[in-house]
PDB file of C-alpha atoms in Angstrom:
ATOM      1  CA  GLY A  49      -1.225 -18.183  12.277  1.00  0.00           C
ATOM      2  CA  GLU A  50      -2.682 -21.486  11.339  1.00  0.00           C
ATOM      3  CA  ASN A  51      -0.996 -24.842  11.096  1.00  0.00           C
ATOM      4  CA  VAL A  52      -1.854 -27.256   8.771  1.00  0.00           C
ATOM      5  CA  GLU A  53       0.363 -31.268   9.198  1.00  0.00           C
ATOM      6  CA  GLN A  54      -0.137 -33.876   7.261  1.00  0.00           C
ATOM      7  CA  HIS A  55       0.725 -37.791   8.068  1.00  0.00           C
ATOM      8  CA  PRO A  56       2.709 -39.678   6.313  1.00  0.00           C
ATOM      9  CA  SER A  57       4.242 -38.079   3.700  1.00  0.00           C
ATOM     10  CA  THR A  58       4.187 -41.039   1.520  1.00  0.00           C
ATOM     11  CA  LEU A  59       2.236 -44.174   1.363  1.00  0.00           C
ATOM     12  CA  SER A  60       2.134 -47.161  -0.367  1.00  0.00           C
ATOM     13  CA  VAL A  61      -0.183 -49.765  -0.351  1.00  0.00           C
ATOM     14  CA  GLN A  62      -1.423 -52.649  -2.776  1.00  0.00           C
ATOM     15  CA  GLU A  63      -4.799 -52.402  -5.093  1.00  0.00           C
ATOM     16  CA  GLY A  64      -7.548 -52.879  -3.226  1.00  0.00           C
ATOM     17  CA  ASP A  65      -5.751 -52.508   0.433  1.00  0.00           C
ATOM     18  CA  SER A  66      -6.777 -48.998   2.192  1.00  0.00           C
ATOM     19  CA  ALA A  67      -5.536 -45.860   2.865  1.00  0.00           C
ATOM     20  CA  VAL A  68      -5.659 -44.127   4.874  1.00  0.00           C
ATOM     21  CA  ILE A  69      -4.008 -39.989   5.421  1.00  0.00           C
ATOM     22  CA  LYS A  70      -4.266 -37.899   8.633  1.00  0.00           C
ATOM     23  CA  CYS A  71      -4.783 -33.726  10.160  1.00  0.00           C
ATOM     24  CA  THR A  72      -3.958 -31.829  12.699  1.00  0.00           C
ATOM     25  CA  TYR A  73      -5.388 -28.441  12.363  1.00  0.00           C
ATOM     26  CA  SER A  74      -4.472 -25.493  15.118  1.00  0.00           C
ATOM     27  CA  ASP A  75      -6.742 -23.208  14.735  1.00  0.00           C
ATOM     28  CA  SER A  76     -10.423 -24.251  16.602  1.00  0.00           C
ATOM     29  CA  ALA A  77     -11.872 -21.394  14.474  1.00  0.00           C
ATOM     30  CA  SER A  78     -11.847 -23.244  11.399  1.00  0.00           C
ATOM     31  CA  ASN A  79     -15.096 -24.749  10.269  1.00  0.00           C
ATOM     32  CA  TYR A  80     -14.114 -26.742   6.492  1.00  0.00           C
ATOM     33  CA  PHE A  81     -11.686 -29.074   5.427  1.00  0.00           C
ATOM     34  CA  PRO A  82     -10.936 -29.894   2.222  1.00  0.00           C
ATOM     35  CA  TRP A  83      -9.426 -32.904   0.385  1.00  0.00           C
ATOM     36  CA  TYR A  84      -7.290 -32.225  -2.983  1.00  0.00           C
ATOM     37  CA  LYS A  85      -6.043 -34.881  -5.241  1.00  0.00           C
ATOM     38  CA  GLN A  86      -3.427 -33.646  -7.898  1.00  0.00           C
ATOM     39  CA  GLU A  87      -1.534 -35.672 -10.253  1.00  0.00           C
ATOM     40  CA  LEU A  88       1.776 -35.288 -11.703  1.00  0.00           C
ATOM     41  CA  GLY A  89       1.100 -31.341 -13.756  1.00  0.00           C
ATOM     42  CA  LYS A  90      -2.349 -30.838 -13.153  1.00  0.00           C
ATOM     43  CA  GLY A  91      -3.894 -28.709 -10.363  1.00  0.00           C
ATOM     44  CA  PRO A  92      -5.661 -29.849  -7.482  1.00  0.00           C
ATOM     45  CA  GLN A  93      -8.774 -31.126  -7.547  1.00  0.00           C
ATOM     46  CA  LEU A  94     -11.207 -31.326  -5.073  1.00  0.00           C
ATOM     47  CA  ILE A  95     -12.344 -34.455  -4.260  1.00  0.00           C
ATOM     48  CA  ILE A  96     -14.395 -34.193  -0.678  1.00  0.00           C
ATOM     49  CA  ASP A  97     -15.464 -31.709   2.300  1.00  0.00           C
ATOM     50  CA  ILE A  98     -15.841 -31.637   5.837  1.00  0.00           C
ATOM     51  CA  ARG A  99     -18.014 -29.393   7.366  1.00  0.00           C
ATOM     52  CA  SER A 100     -17.619 -28.373  11.003  1.00  0.00           C
ATOM     53  CA  ASN A 101     -21.200 -29.231  11.856  1.00  0.00           C
ATOM     54  CA  VAL A 102     -20.622 -33.236  10.603  1.00  0.00           C
ATOM     55  CA  GLY A 103     -19.055 -36.154  12.088  1.00  0.00           C
ATOM     56  CA  GLU A 104     -18.172 -38.049   8.869  1.00  0.00           C
ATOM     57  CA  LYS A 105     -19.255 -37.868   4.971  1.00  0.00           C
ATOM     58  CA  LYS A 106     -19.135 -40.633   2.254  1.00  0.00           C
ATOM     59  CA  ASP A 107     -18.626 -40.327  -1.704  1.00  0.00           C
ATOM     60  CA  GLN A 108     -18.140 -43.703  -2.543  1.00  0.00           C
ATOM     61  CA  ARG A 109     -14.531 -45.173  -1.651  1.00  0.00           C
ATOM     62  CA  ILE A 110     -13.832 -41.968  -0.135  1.00  0.00           C
ATOM     63  CA  ALA A 111     -14.433 -41.142   3.637  1.00  0.00           C
ATOM     64  CA  VAL A 112     -13.507 -37.786   5.720  1.00  0.00           C
ATOM     65  CA  THR A 113     -14.102 -37.982   9.467  1.00  0.00           C
ATOM     66  CA  LEU A 114     -14.261 -35.060  11.659  1.00  0.00           C
ATOM     67  CA  ASN A 115     -12.715 -35.356  15.446  1.00  0.00           C
ATOM     68  CA  LYS A 116     -13.396 -31.224  16.696  1.00  0.00           C
ATOM     69  CA  THR A 117     -12.475 -31.697  20.210  1.00  0.00           C
ATOM     70  CA  ALA A 118      -8.878 -33.571  19.192  1.00  0.00           C
ATOM     71  CA  LYS A 119      -8.249 -30.737  15.856  1.00  0.00           C
ATOM     72  CA  HIS A 120      -7.267 -33.263  13.688  1.00  0.00           C
ATOM     73  CA  PHE A 121      -8.987 -35.003  10.418  1.00  0.00           C
ATOM     74  CA  SER A 122      -8.085 -38.212   7.690  1.00  0.00           C
ATOM     75  CA  LEU A 123      -9.359 -39.271   4.272  1.00  0.00           C
ATOM     76  CA  HIS A 124      -9.986 -42.841   4.342  1.00  0.00           C
ATOM     77  CA  ILE A 125     -10.066 -45.088   0.643  1.00  0.00           C
ATOM     78  CA  THR A 126     -10.582 -48.489   0.841  1.00  0.00           C
ATOM     79  CA  GLU A 127      -9.918 -50.834  -2.579  1.00  0.00           C
ATOM     80  CA  THR A 128      -7.956 -48.379  -3.586  1.00  0.00           C
ATOM     81  CA  GLN A 129      -7.510 -49.503  -7.483  1.00  0.00           C
ATOM     82  CA  PRO A 130      -3.768 -48.177  -9.132  1.00  0.00           C
ATOM     83  CA  GLU A 131      -5.718 -44.439 -10.249  1.00  0.00           C
ATOM     84  CA  ASP A 132      -5.871 -43.438  -6.856  1.00  0.00           C
ATOM     85  CA  SER A 133      -2.301 -43.369  -6.946  1.00  0.00           C
ATOM     86  CA  ALA A 134      -1.520 -39.350  -7.041  1.00  0.00           C
ATOM     87  CA  VAL A 135      -0.968 -36.763  -3.740  1.00  0.00           C
ATOM     88  CA  TYR A 136      -3.806 -35.809  -1.315  1.00  0.00           C
ATOM     89  CA  PHE A 137      -3.726 -32.200   0.086  1.00  0.00           C
ATOM     90  CA  CYS A 138      -5.848 -31.625   3.470  1.00  0.00           C
ATOM     91  CA  ALA A 139      -6.465 -27.981   4.499  1.00  0.00           C
ATOM     92  CA  ALA A 140      -9.139 -26.353   6.748  1.00  0.00           C
ATOM     93  CA  SER A 141      -9.800 -22.642   6.172  1.00  0.00           C
ATOM     94  CA  ILE A 142      -9.907 -19.958   8.252  1.00  0.00           C
ATOM     95  CA  ARG A 143     -12.811 -16.927   8.459  1.00  0.00           C
ATOM     96  CA  THR A 144     -11.182 -13.707   8.205  1.00  0.00           C
ATOM     97  CA  GLY A 145     -13.972 -12.004   6.408  1.00  0.00           C
ATOM     98  CA  PHE A 146     -13.652 -14.610   3.541  1.00  0.00           C
ATOM     99  CA  GLN A 147     -12.543 -17.579   3.054  1.00  0.00           C
ATOM    100  CA  LYS A 148      -8.279 -18.685   3.498  1.00  0.00           C
ATOM    101  CA  LEU A 149      -7.858 -21.882   3.214  1.00  0.00           C
ATOM    102  CA  VAL A 150      -4.409 -23.516   5.069  1.00  0.00           C
ATOM    103  CA  PHE A 151      -2.813 -26.944   2.934  1.00  0.00           C
ATOM    104  CA  GLY A 152      -1.453 -29.247   4.565  1.00  0.00           C
ATOM    105  CA  THR A 153       2.349 -30.849   2.981  1.00  0.00           C
ATOM    106  CA  GLY A 154       0.921 -33.420   1.089  1.00  0.00           C
ATOM    107  CA  THR A 155       1.285 -37.415   0.855  1.00  0.00           C
ATOM    108  CA  ARG A 156       1.958 -39.129  -1.749  1.00  0.00           C
ATOM    109  CA  LEU A 157       0.149 -42.110  -2.036  1.00  0.00           C
ATOM    110  CA  LEU A 158       1.084 -44.901  -4.349  1.00  0.00           C
ATOM    111  CA  VAL A 159      -1.322 -48.417  -5.515  1.00  0.00           C
ATOM    112  CA  SER A 160       1.048 -50.505  -6.462  1.00  0.00           C
ATOM    113  CA  PRO A 161      -1.739 -53.768  -8.741  1.00  0.00           C
TER     114      PRO A 161
ATOM    115  CA  GLU B  25     -19.648 -26.711 -16.839  1.00  0.00           C
ATOM    116  CA  ALA B  26     -15.497 -25.186 -18.609  1.00  0.00           C
ATOM    117  CA  GLY B  27     -13.155 -24.676 -15.417  1.00  0.00           C
ATOM    118  CA  VAL B  28     -10.599 -22.200 -14.186  1.00  0.00           C
ATOM    119  CA  ALA B  29      -7.817 -21.072 -17.500  1.00  0.00           C
ATOM    120  CA  GLN B  30      -4.359 -20.598 -17.585  1.00  0.00           C
ATOM    121  CA  SER B  31      -1.869 -19.384 -19.297  1.00  0.00           C
ATOM    122  CA  PRO B  32       1.179 -19.959 -20.211  1.00  0.00           C
ATOM    123  CA  ARG B  33       1.584 -23.356 -18.675  1.00  0.00           C
ATOM    124  CA  TYR B  34       4.876 -23.377 -18.549  1.00  0.00           C
ATOM    125  CA  LYS B  35       7.394 -20.813 -18.831  1.00  0.00           C
ATOM    126  CA  ILE B  36      11.359 -20.099 -18.326  1.00  0.00           C
ATOM    127  CA  ILE B  37      13.536 -17.446 -18.001  1.00  0.00           C
ATOM    128  CA  GLU B  38      16.212 -15.637 -16.691  1.00  0.00           C
ATOM    129  CA  LYS B  39      16.683 -14.150 -13.536  1.00  0.00           C
ATOM    130  CA  ARG B  40      15.558 -10.308 -13.190  1.00  0.00           C
ATOM    131  CA  GLN B  41      13.601 -10.547 -15.591  1.00  0.00           C
ATOM    132  CA  SER B  42       9.381 -10.107 -15.683  1.00  0.00           C
ATOM    133  CA  VAL B  43       6.650 -12.593 -16.080  1.00  0.00           C
ATOM    134  CA  ALA B  44       3.040 -12.698 -15.978  1.00  0.00           C
ATOM    135  CA  PHE B  45       0.397 -15.398 -15.860  1.00  0.00           C
ATOM    136  CA  TRP B  46      -2.816 -15.541 -16.813  1.00  0.00           C
ATOM    137  CA  CYS B  47      -6.130 -16.778 -15.076  1.00  0.00           C
ATOM    138  CA  ASN B  48     -10.352 -17.573 -16.182  1.00  0.00           C
ATOM    139  CA  PRO B  49     -12.240 -18.192 -13.432  1.00  0.00           C
ATOM    140  CA  ILE B  50     -15.028 -20.278 -13.505  1.00  0.00           C
ATOM    141  CA  SER B  51     -18.037 -18.550 -14.967  1.00  0.00           C
ATOM    142  CA  GLY B  52     -20.297 -16.601 -12.300  1.00  0.00           C
ATOM    143  CA  HIS B  53     -17.467 -17.030  -9.530  1.00  0.00           C
ATOM    144  CA  ALA B  54     -17.086 -14.042  -7.691  1.00  0.00           C
ATOM    145  CA  THR B  55     -13.348 -15.030  -5.745  1.00  0.00           C
ATOM    146  CA  LEU B  56      -9.816 -15.617  -7.237  1.00  0.00           C
ATOM    147  CA  TYR B  57      -7.087 -16.743  -5.725  1.00  0.00           C
ATOM    148  CA  TRP B  58      -3.316 -17.155  -6.648  1.00  0.00           C
ATOM    149  CA  TYR B  59      -1.691 -19.800  -4.989  1.00  0.00           C
ATOM    150  CA  GLN B  60       2.106 -20.062  -5.337  1.00  0.00           C
ATOM    151  CA  GLN B  61       3.202 -24.115  -4.908  1.00  0.00           C
ATOM    152  CA  ILE B  62       7.036 -24.626  -4.691  1.00  0.00           C
ATOM    153  CA  LEU B  63       7.963 -28.535  -5.460  1.00  0.00           C
ATOM    154  CA  GLY B  64       7.230 -31.027  -2.500  1.00  0.00           C
ATOM    155  CA  GLN B  65       4.984 -28.752  -0.923  1.00  0.00           C
ATOM    156  CA  GLY B  66       1.576 -28.124  -0.498  1.00  0.00           C
ATOM    157  CA  PRO B  67      -0.077 -24.132  -2.813  1.00  0.00           C
ATOM    158  CA  LYS B  68       0.396 -21.099  -0.175  1.00  0.00           C
ATOM    159  CA  LEU B  69      -2.254 -18.426  -0.899  1.00  0.00           C
ATOM    160  CA  LEU B  70      -0.247 -15.317  -2.724  1.00  0.00           C
ATOM    161  CA  ILE B  71      -3.967 -12.639  -2.357  1.00  0.00           C
ATOM    162  CA  GLN B  72      -7.113 -13.269  -3.066  1.00  0.00           C
ATOM    163  CA  PHE B  73      -9.897 -11.369  -5.108  1.00  0.00           C
ATOM    164  CA  GLN B  74     -14.068 -10.303  -4.541  1.00  0.00           C
ATOM    165  CA  ASN B  75     -14.952  -9.057  -7.964  1.00  0.00           C
ATOM    166  CA  ASN B  76     -12.128  -7.313  -8.635  1.00  0.00           C
ATOM    167  CA  GLY B  77     -11.122  -5.652  -4.955  1.00  0.00           C
ATOM    168  CA  VAL B  78      -8.478  -7.205  -2.891  1.00  0.00           C
ATOM    169  CA  VAL B  79      -9.646  -9.097   0.022  1.00  0.00           C
ATOM    170  CA  ASP B  80      -5.887 -10.935   1.425  1.00  0.00           C
ATOM    171  CA  ASP B  81      -2.650 -10.286   0.108  1.00  0.00           C
ATOM    172  CA  SER B  82      -0.997 -10.578   3.645  1.00  0.00           C
ATOM    173  CA  GLN B  83       1.265 -13.218   1.828  1.00  0.00           C
ATOM    174  CA  LEU B  84       2.366 -11.493  -1.049  1.00  0.00           C
ATOM    175  CA  PRO B  85       5.806 -10.111  -1.774  1.00  0.00           C
ATOM    176  CA  LYS B  86       4.886  -7.030  -3.031  1.00  0.00           C
ATOM    177  CA  ASP B  87       8.660  -5.569  -3.998  1.00  0.00           C
ATOM    178  CA  ARG B  88       8.022  -7.584  -7.180  1.00  0.00           C
ATOM    179  CA  PHE B  89       4.592  -9.570  -6.885  1.00  0.00           C
ATOM    180  CA  SER B  90       1.765  -7.954  -8.515  1.00  0.00           C
ATOM    181  CA  ALA B  91      -1.642  -8.894  -9.825  1.00  0.00           C
ATOM    182  CA  GLU B  92      -5.154  -7.365 -11.297  1.00  0.00           C
ATOM    183  CA  ARG B  93      -8.423  -8.277 -11.689  1.00  0.00           C
ATOM    184  CA  LEU B  94      -9.947  -5.670 -13.893  1.00  0.00           C
ATOM    185  CA  LYS B  95     -12.847  -6.135 -14.653  1.00  0.00           C
ATOM    186  CA  GLY B  96     -13.686  -8.380 -11.135  1.00  0.00           C
ATOM    187  CA  VAL B  97     -13.236 -12.110 -14.167  1.00  0.00           C
ATOM    188  CA  ASP B  98     -10.174 -12.509 -15.893  1.00  0.00           C
ATOM    189  CA  SER B  99      -6.554 -12.279 -13.375  1.00  0.00           C
ATOM    190  CA  THR B 100      -3.376 -11.567 -14.009  1.00  0.00           C
ATOM    191  CA  LEU B 101      -0.388 -11.990 -12.072  1.00  0.00           C
ATOM    192  CA  LYS B 102       3.516 -10.433 -12.181  1.00  0.00           C
ATOM    193  CA  ILE B 103       6.709 -11.004 -11.072  1.00  0.00           C
ATOM    194  CA  GLN B 104       9.513  -8.346 -11.844  1.00  0.00           C
ATOM    195  CA  PRO B 105      11.634  -8.658 -11.257  1.00  0.00           C
ATOM    196  CA  ALA B 106      12.564 -12.329 -10.753  1.00  0.00           C
ATOM    197  CA  LYS B 107      14.241 -14.677  -7.987  1.00  0.00           C
ATOM    198  CA  LEU B 108      15.599 -17.790  -8.457  1.00  0.00           C
ATOM    199  CA  GLU B 109      13.461 -18.949  -5.576  1.00  0.00           C
ATOM    200  CA  ASP B 110      10.117 -17.645  -7.147  1.00  0.00           C
ATOM    201  CA  SER B 111      10.871 -21.063  -9.196  1.00  0.00           C
ATOM    202  CA  ALA B 112       7.395 -22.158  -8.223  1.00  0.00           C
ATOM    203  CA  VAL B 113       4.191 -23.800  -9.652  1.00  0.00           C
ATOM    204  CA  TYR B 114       1.920 -20.412  -9.806  1.00  0.00           C
ATOM    205  CA  LEU B 115      -2.375 -21.962  -9.049  1.00  0.00           C
ATOM    206  CA  CYS B 116      -5.546 -19.783  -9.581  1.00  0.00           C
ATOM    207  CA  ALA B 117      -8.608 -20.749  -8.384  1.00  0.00           C
ATOM    208  CA  SER B 118     -11.728 -19.177  -7.566  1.00  0.00           C
ATOM    209  CA  SER B 119     -15.328 -19.487  -6.147  1.00  0.00           C
ATOM    210  CA  LEU B 120     -18.138 -18.749  -5.645  1.00  0.00           C
ATOM    211  CA  GLY B 121     -17.738 -16.336  -2.881  1.00  0.00           C
ATOM    212  CA  ARG B 122     -20.925 -15.425  -1.532  1.00  0.00           C
ATOM    213  CA  PRO B 123     -20.386 -14.891   2.044  1.00  0.00           C
ATOM    214  CA  TRP B 124     -24.283 -15.601   3.075  1.00  0.00           C
ATOM    215  CA  ASP B 125     -23.512 -19.326   1.610  1.00  0.00           C
ATOM    216  CA  GLY B 126     -19.700 -19.823   4.046  1.00  0.00           C
ATOM    217  CA  ASN B 127     -17.136 -22.022   3.031  1.00  0.00           C
ATOM    218  CA  GLN B 128     -17.682 -22.543  -0.928  1.00  0.00           C
ATOM    219  CA  PRO B 129     -15.701 -25.370  -2.180  1.00  0.00           C
ATOM    220  CA  GLN B 130     -12.011 -23.887  -4.532  1.00  0.00           C
ATOM    221  CA  HIS B 131     -11.330 -25.250  -8.337  1.00  0.00           C
ATOM    222  CA  PHE B 132      -8.282 -24.899  -9.306  1.00  0.00           C
ATOM    223  CA  GLY B 133      -7.305 -24.909 -12.703  1.00  0.00           C
ATOM    224  CA  ASP B 134      -3.464 -27.461 -14.199  1.00  0.00           C
ATOM    225  CA  GLY B 135      -1.379 -23.304 -13.128  1.00  0.00           C
ATOM    226  CA  THR B 136       2.063 -22.327 -14.718  1.00  0.00           C
ATOM    227  CA  ARG B 137       4.812 -23.805 -14.083  1.00  0.00           C
ATOM    228  CA  LEU B 138       7.861 -21.083 -14.033  1.00  0.00           C
ATOM    229  CA  SER B 139      11.544 -22.262 -14.381  1.00  0.00           C
ATOM    230  CA  ILE B 140      14.431 -19.616 -13.611  1.00  0.00           C
ATOM    231  CA  LEU B 141      17.022 -19.870 -15.282  1.00  0.00           C
TER     232      LEU B 141
END
């Protein structure tokens, strides 16, 4: 079945630095790749997503890149702020009639003032 | 737009007892998902509904877990009897689920944190 690997498991940066989280997936038929931010005691919140017909997508300080050949995608956060501190999950969609998401293991991002 | 509503937020039970969780998806969302999130891991899909029909329950431990979405809106997930390894956060998500739209974003509730003693 589909497997999604996510690295690093923890990431500490100084406020204003950039942060990069990387994921790889195994199913070449995967065609939708969302990223979620989860704060303590809350459910995952969708922050950005990308479809397989696009190589890059940007939304203010957040960007996602996709390399279908290598089967990996990355989340880039620029000018990090303390409120960016959270656990980030990548996911890959597999189509089995209806959309099904397989999640990575998460990255705990800590932004220090 | 109101988000996905879940209740209760917390539940503590002893092993072998039963428990039920409730989910109200975003209005108009045809697809509803139940996920299990064990501490330190990503969410894992348990069951997926399209309207009131099950489209994927391949990872649902059917000997103890059951779920229903009788009128195609609200859903309940039940565990009976509970085991220690069922301690987790149970998340509900919903999406528009129109097949012709391709992949639709899933929106999550804040979950129910279940502790088994």
